[in-house]
PDB file of C-alpha atoms in Angstrom:
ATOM      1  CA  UNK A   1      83.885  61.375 127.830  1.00 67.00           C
ATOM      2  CA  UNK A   2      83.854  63.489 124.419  1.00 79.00           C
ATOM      3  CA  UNK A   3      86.580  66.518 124.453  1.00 92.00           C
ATOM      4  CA  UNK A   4      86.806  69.931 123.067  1.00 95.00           C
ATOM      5  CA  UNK A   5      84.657  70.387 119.614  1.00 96.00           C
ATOM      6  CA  UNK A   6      85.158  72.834 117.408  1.00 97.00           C
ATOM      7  CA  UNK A   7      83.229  73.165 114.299  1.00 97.00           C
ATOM      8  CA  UNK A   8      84.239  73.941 111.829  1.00 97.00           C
ATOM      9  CA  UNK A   9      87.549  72.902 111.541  1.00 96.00           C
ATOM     10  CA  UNK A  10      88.255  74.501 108.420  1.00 96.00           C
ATOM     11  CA  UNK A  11      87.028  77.987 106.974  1.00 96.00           C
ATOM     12  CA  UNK A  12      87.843  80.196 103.617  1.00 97.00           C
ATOM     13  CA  UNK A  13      86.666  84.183 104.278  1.00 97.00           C
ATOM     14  CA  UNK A  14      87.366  87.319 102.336  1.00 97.00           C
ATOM     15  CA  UNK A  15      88.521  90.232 103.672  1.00 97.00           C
ATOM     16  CA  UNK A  16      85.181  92.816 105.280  1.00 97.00           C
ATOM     17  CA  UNK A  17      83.213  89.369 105.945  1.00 97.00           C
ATOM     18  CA  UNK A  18      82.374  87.992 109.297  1.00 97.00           C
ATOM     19  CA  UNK A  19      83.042  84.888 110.830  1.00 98.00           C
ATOM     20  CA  UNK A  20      81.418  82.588 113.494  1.00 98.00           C
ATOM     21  CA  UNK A  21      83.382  80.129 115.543  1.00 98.00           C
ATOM     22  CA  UNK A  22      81.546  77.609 117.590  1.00 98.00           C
ATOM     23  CA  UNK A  23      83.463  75.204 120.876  1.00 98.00           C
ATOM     24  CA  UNK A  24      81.215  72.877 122.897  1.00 97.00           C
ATOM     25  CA  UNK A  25      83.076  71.833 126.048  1.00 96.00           C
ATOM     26  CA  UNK A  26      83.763  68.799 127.595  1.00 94.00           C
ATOM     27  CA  UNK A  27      80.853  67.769 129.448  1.00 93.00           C
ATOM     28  CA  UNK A  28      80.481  69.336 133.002  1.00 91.00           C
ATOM     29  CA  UNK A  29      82.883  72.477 132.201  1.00 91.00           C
ATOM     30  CA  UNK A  30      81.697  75.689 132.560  1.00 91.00           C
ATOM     31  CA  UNK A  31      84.693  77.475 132.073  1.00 91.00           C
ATOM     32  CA  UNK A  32      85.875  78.161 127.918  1.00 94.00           C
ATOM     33  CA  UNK A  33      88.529  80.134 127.018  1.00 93.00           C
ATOM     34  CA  UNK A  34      89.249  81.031 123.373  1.00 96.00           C
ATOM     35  CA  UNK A  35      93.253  81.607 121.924  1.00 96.00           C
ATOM     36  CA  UNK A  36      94.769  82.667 118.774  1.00 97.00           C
ATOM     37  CA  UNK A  37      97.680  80.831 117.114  1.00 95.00           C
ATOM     38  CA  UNK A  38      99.903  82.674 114.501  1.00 94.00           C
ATOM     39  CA  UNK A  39     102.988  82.224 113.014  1.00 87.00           C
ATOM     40  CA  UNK A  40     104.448  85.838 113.806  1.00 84.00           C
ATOM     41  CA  UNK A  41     102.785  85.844 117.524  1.00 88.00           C
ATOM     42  CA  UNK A  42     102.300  82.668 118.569  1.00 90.00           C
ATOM     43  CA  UNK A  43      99.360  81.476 121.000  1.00 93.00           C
ATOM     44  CA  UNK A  44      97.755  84.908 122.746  1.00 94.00           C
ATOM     45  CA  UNK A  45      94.601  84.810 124.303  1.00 92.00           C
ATOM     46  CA  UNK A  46      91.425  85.751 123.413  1.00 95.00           C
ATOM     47  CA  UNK A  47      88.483  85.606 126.131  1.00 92.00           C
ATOM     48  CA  UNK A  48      87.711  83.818 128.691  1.00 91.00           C
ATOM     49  CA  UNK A  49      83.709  82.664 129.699  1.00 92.00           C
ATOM     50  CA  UNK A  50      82.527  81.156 132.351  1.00 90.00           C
ATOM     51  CA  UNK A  51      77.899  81.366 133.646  1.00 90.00           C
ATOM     52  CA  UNK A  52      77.584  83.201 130.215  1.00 93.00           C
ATOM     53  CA  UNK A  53      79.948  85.917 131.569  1.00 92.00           C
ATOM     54  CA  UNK A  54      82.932  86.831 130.076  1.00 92.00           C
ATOM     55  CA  UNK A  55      85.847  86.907 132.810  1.00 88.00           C
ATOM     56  CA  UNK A  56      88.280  88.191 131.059  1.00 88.00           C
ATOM     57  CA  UNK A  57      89.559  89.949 127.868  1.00 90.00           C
ATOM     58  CA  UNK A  58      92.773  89.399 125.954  1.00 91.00           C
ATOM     59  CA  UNK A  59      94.656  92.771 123.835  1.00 91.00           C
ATOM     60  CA  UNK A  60      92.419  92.264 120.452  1.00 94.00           C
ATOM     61  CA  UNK A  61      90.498  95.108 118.823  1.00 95.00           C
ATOM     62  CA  UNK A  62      86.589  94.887 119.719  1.00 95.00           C
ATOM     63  CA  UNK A  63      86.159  92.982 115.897  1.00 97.00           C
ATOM     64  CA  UNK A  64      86.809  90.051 117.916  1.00 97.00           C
ATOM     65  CA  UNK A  65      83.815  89.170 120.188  1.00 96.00           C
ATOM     66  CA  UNK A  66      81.936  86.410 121.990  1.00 96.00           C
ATOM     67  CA  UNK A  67      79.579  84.724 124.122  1.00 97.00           C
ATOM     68  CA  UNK A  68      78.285  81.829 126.038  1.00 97.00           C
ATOM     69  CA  UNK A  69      75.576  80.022 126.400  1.00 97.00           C
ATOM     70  CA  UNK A  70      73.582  78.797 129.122  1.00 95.00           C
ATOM     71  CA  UNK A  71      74.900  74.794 127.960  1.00 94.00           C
ATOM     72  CA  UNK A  72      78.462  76.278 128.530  1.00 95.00           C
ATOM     73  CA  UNK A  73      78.664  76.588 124.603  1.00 97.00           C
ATOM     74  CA  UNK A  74      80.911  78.988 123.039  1.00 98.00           C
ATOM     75  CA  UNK A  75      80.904  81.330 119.802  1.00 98.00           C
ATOM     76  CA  UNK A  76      83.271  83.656 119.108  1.00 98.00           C
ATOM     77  CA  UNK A  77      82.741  86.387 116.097  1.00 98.00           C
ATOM     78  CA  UNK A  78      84.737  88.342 114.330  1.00 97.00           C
ATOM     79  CA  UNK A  79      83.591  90.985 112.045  1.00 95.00           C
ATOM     80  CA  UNK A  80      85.205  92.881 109.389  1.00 96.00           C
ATOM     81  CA  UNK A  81      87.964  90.195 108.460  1.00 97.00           C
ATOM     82  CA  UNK A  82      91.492  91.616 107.960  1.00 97.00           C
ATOM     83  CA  UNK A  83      94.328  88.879 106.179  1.00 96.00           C
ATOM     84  CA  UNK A  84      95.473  89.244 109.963  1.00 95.00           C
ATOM     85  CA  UNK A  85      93.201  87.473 110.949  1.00 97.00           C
ATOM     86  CA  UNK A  86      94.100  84.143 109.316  1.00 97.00           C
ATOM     87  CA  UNK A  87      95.249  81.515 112.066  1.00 96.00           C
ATOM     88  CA  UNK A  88      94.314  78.540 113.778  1.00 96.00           C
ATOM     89  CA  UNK A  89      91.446  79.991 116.595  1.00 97.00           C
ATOM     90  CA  UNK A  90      91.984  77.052 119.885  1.00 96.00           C
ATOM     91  CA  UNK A  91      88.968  76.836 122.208  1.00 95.00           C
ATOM     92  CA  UNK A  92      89.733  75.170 125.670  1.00 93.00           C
ATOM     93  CA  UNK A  93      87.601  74.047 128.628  1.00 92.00           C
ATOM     94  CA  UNK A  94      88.058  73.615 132.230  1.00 88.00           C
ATOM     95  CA  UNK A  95      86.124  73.182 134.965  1.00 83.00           C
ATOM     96  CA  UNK A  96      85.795  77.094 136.135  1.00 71.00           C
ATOM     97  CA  UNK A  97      87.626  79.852 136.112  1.00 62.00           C
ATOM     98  CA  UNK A  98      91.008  80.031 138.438  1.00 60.00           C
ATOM     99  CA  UNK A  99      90.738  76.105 138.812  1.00 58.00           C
ATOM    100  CA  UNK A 100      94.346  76.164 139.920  1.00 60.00           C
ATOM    101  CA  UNK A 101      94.539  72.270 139.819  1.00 62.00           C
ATOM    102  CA  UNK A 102      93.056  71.679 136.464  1.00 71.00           C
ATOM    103  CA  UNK A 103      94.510  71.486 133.678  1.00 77.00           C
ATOM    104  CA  UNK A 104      92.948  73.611 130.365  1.00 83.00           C
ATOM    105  CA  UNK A 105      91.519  70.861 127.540  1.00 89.00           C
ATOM    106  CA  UNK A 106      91.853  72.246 124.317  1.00 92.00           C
ATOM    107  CA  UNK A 107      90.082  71.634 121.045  1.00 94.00           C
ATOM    108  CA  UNK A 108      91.390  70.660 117.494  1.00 93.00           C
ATOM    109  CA  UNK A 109      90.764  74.320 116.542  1.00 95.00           C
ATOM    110  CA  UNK A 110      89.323  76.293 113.585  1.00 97.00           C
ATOM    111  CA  UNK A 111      91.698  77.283 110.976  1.00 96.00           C
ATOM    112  CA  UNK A 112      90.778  80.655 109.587  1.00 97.00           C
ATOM    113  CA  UNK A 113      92.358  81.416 105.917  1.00 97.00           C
ATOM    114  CA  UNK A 114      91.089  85.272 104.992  1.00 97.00           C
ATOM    115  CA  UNK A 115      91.835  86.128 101.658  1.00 96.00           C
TER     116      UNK A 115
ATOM    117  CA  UNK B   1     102.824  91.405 132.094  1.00 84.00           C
ATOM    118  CA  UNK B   2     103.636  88.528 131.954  1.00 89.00           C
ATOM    119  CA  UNK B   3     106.156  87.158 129.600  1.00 92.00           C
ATOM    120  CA  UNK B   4     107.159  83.485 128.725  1.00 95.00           C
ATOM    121  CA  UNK B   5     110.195  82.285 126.540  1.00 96.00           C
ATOM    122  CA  UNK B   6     111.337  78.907 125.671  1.00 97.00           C
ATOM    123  CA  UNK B   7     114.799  78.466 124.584  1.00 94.00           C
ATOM    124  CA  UNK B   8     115.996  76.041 122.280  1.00 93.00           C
ATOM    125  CA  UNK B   9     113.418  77.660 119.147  1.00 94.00           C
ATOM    126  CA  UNK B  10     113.833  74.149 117.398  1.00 96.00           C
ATOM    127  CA  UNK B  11     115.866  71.182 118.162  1.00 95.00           C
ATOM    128  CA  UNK B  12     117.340  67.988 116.514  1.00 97.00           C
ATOM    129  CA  UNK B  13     118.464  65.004 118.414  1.00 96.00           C
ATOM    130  CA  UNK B  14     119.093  61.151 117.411  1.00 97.00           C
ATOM    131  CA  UNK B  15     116.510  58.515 118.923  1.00 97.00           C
ATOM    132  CA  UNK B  16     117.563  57.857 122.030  1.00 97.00           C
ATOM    133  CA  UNK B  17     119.122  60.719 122.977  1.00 97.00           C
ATOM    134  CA  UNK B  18     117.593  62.647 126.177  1.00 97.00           C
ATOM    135  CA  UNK B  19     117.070  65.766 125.998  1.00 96.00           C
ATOM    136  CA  UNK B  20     115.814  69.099 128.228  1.00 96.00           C
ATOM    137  CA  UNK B  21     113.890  72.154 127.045  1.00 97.00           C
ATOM    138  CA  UNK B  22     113.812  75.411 128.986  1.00 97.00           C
ATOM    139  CA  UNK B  23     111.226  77.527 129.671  1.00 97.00           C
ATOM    140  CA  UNK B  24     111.231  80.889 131.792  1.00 97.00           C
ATOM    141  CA  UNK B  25     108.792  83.437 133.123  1.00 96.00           C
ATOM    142  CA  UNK B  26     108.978  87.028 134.449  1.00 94.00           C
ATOM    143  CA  UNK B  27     105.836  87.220 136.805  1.00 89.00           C
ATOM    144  CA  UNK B  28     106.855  84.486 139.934  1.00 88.00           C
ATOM    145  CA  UNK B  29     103.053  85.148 141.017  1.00 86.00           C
ATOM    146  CA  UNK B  30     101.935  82.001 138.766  1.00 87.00           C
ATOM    147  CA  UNK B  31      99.235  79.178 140.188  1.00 85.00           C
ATOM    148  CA  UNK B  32     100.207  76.389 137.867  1.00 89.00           C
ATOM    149  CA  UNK B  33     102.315  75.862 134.755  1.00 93.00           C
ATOM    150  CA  UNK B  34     101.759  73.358 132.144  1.00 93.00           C
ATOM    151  CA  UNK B  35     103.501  71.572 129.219  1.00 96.00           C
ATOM    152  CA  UNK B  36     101.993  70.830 125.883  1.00 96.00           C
ATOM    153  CA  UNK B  37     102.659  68.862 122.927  1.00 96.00           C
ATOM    154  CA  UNK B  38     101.341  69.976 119.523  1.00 95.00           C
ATOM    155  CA  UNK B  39     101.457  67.752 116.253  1.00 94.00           C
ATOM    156  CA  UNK B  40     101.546  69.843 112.792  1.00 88.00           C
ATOM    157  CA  UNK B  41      97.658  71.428 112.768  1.00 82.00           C
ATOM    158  CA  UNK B  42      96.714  70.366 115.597  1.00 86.00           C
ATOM    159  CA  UNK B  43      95.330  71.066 118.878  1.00 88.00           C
ATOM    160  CA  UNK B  44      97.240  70.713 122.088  1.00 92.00           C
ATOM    161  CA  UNK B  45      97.643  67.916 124.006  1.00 91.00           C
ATOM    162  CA  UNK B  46      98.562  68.597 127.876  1.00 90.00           C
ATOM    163  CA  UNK B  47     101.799  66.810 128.884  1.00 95.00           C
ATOM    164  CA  UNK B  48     102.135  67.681 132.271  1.00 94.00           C
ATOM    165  CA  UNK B  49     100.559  70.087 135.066  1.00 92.00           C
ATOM    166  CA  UNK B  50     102.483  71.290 137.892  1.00 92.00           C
ATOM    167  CA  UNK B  51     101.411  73.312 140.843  1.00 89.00           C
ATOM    168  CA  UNK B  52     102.901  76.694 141.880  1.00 88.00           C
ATOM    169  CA  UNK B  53     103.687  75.139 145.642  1.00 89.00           C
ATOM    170  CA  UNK B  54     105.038  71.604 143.569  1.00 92.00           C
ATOM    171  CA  UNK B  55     108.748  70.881 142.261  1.00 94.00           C
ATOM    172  CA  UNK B  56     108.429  68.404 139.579  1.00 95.00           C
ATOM    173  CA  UNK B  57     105.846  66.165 138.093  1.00 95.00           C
ATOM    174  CA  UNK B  58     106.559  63.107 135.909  1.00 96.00           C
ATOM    175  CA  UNK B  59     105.059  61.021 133.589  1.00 95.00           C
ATOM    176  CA  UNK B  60     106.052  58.353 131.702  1.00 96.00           C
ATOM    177  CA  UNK B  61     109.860  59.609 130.016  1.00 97.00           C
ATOM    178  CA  UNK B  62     108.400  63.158 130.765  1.00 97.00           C
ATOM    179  CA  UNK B  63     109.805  65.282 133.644  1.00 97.00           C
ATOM    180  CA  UNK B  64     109.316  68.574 134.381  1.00 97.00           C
ATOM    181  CA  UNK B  65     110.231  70.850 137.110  1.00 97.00           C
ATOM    182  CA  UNK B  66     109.535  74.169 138.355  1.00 96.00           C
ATOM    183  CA  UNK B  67     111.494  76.714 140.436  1.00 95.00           C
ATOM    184  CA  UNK B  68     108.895  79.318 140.859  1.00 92.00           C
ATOM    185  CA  UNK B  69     111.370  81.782 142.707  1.00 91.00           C
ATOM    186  CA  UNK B  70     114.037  81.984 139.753  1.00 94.00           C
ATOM    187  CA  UNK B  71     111.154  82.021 137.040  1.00 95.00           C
ATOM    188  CA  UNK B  72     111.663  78.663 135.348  1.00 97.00           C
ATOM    189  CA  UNK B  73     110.940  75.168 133.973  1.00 97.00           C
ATOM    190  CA  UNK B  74     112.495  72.635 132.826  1.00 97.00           C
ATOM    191  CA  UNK B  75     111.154  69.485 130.421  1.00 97.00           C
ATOM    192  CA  UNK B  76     112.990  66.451 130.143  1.00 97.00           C
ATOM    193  CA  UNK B  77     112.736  63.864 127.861  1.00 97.00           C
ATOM    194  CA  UNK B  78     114.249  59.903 128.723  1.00 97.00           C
ATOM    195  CA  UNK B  79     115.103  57.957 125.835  1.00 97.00           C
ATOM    196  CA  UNK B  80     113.413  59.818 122.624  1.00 97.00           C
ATOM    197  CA  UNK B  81     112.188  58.547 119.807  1.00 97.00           C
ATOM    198  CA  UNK B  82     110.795  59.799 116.811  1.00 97.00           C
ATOM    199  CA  UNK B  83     107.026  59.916 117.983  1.00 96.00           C
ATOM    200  CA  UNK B  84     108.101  62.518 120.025  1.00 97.00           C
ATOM    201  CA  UNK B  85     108.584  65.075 117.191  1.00 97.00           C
ATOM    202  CA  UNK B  86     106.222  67.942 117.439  1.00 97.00           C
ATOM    203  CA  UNK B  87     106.270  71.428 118.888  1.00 97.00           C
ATOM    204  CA  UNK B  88     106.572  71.591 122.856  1.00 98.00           C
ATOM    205  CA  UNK B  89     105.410  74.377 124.422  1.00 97.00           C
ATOM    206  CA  UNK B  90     105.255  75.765 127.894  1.00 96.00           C
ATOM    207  CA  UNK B  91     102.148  78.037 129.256  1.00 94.00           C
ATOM    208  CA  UNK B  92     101.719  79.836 132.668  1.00 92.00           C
ATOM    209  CA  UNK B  93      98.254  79.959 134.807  1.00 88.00           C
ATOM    210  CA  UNK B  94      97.668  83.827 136.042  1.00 81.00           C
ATOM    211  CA  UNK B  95      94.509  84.771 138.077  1.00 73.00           C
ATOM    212  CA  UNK B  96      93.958  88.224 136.951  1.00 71.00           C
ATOM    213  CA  UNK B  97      91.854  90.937 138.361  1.00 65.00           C
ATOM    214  CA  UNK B  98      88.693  88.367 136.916  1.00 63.00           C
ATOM    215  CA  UNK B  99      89.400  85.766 135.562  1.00 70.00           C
ATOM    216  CA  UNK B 100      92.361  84.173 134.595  1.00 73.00           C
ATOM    217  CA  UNK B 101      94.758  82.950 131.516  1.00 83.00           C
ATOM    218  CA  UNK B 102      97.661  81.174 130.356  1.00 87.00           C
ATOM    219  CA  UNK B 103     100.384  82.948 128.882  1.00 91.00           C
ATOM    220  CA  UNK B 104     102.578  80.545 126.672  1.00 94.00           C
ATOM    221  CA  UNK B 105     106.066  80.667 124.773  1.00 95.00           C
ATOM    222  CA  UNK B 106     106.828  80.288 121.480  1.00 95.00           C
ATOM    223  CA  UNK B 107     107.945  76.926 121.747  1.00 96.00           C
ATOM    224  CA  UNK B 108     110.684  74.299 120.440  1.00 97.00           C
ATOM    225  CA  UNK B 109     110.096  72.116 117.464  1.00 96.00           C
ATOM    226  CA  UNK B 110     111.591  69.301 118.420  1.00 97.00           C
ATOM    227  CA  UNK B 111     112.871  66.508 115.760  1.00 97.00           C
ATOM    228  CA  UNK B 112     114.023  63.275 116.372  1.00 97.00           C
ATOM    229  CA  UNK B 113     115.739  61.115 113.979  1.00 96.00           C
ATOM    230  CA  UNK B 114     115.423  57.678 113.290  1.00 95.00           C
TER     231      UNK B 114
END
């Protein structure tokens, strides 16, 4: 079974552009959730999807956005890049939301450089 | 809110050596928490899972534990050897008012020397 994509896996902005992340799940999960790695703050979470329905919201400003689709396919946006925003974005899939006894698969992520 | 923290920040043993990390946790009110591994620009890889109502899960020269009530966890490593090196980190499972998340700590880089 194929895990977590991300694509792409590598992406050079400038800062007042927008960006588009896309995660495809592992097959049969209709739960994503979407994270942000930095340096200074570590892993904090970003959303969390499930039916095309965001479940929950992490503490990011509304540049940050997203959505699902009806395949359980994720995009995340964000508009207005800051140099802030440079990290490593980590999608993750599970099989739905609160499934206590799964674990969360996560992706190879999208590294972000805004200059 | 909840807040996670792993203590040792980094880490350097000898192969062979075993070795624990810590991690701890101020909300008790957890349904799972979970170990990963991640390799230099990389994604995670999940180590181990264990359940709020469980004590310990092992795999392989992996063991962790979890006292819920006291707010920790506890990775130990048998044997290590240098494959091992990489950043471990610890994340907790909340259900929130919808939804859910995991909340991780900063982790320890963990070297081990040949």
């Amino acid at each position: 079974k194929a895990g977590v994509t991300q694509t792409p896996r590598y992406l050079i902005k400038t800062r007042g552009q927008q960006v588009t992340l896309s995660c495809s799940p592992i097959s049969g999960h209709r739960s994503v959730s979407w994270y942000q790695q930095t340096p200074g703050q570590g892993l904090q979470f970003l959303f969390e999807y499930f039916s095309e329905t965001q479940r929950n919201k992490g503490n990011f400003p509304g540049r940050f956005s997203g959505r699902q689709f009806s395949n359980s396919r994720s995009e995340m946006n964000v508009s207005t890049l800051e140099l802030g925003d440079s990290a490593l974005y980590l999608c993750a899939s599970s099989l739905a939301v609160g499934a206590t006894q799964e674990t969360q698969y996560f992706g190879p992520g999208t590294r972000l450089l805004v200059l | 809110k909840q807040e996670v923290t792993q203590i040792p920040a980094a880490l350097s043993v000898p192969e062979g050596e075993n070795l624990v990390l810590n991690c701890s946790f101020t909300d008790s009110a957890i349904y799972n928490l979970q170990w990963f591994r991640q390799d230099p620009g990389k994604g995670l890889t999940s180590l181990l899972l264990i359940q709020s109502s469980q004590r310990e899960q092992t795999s392989g020269r992996l063991n962790a534990s979890l006292d819920k009530s006291s707010g920790r966890s506890t990775l130990y490593i048998a044997a290590s050897q240098p494959g091992d090196s990489a950043t471990y980190l610890c994340a907790v499972y909340n259900k929130e008012t919808s939804g859910s998340r995991l909340t991780f700590g900063e982790g320890t880089q963990l070297t081990v020397n040949p």
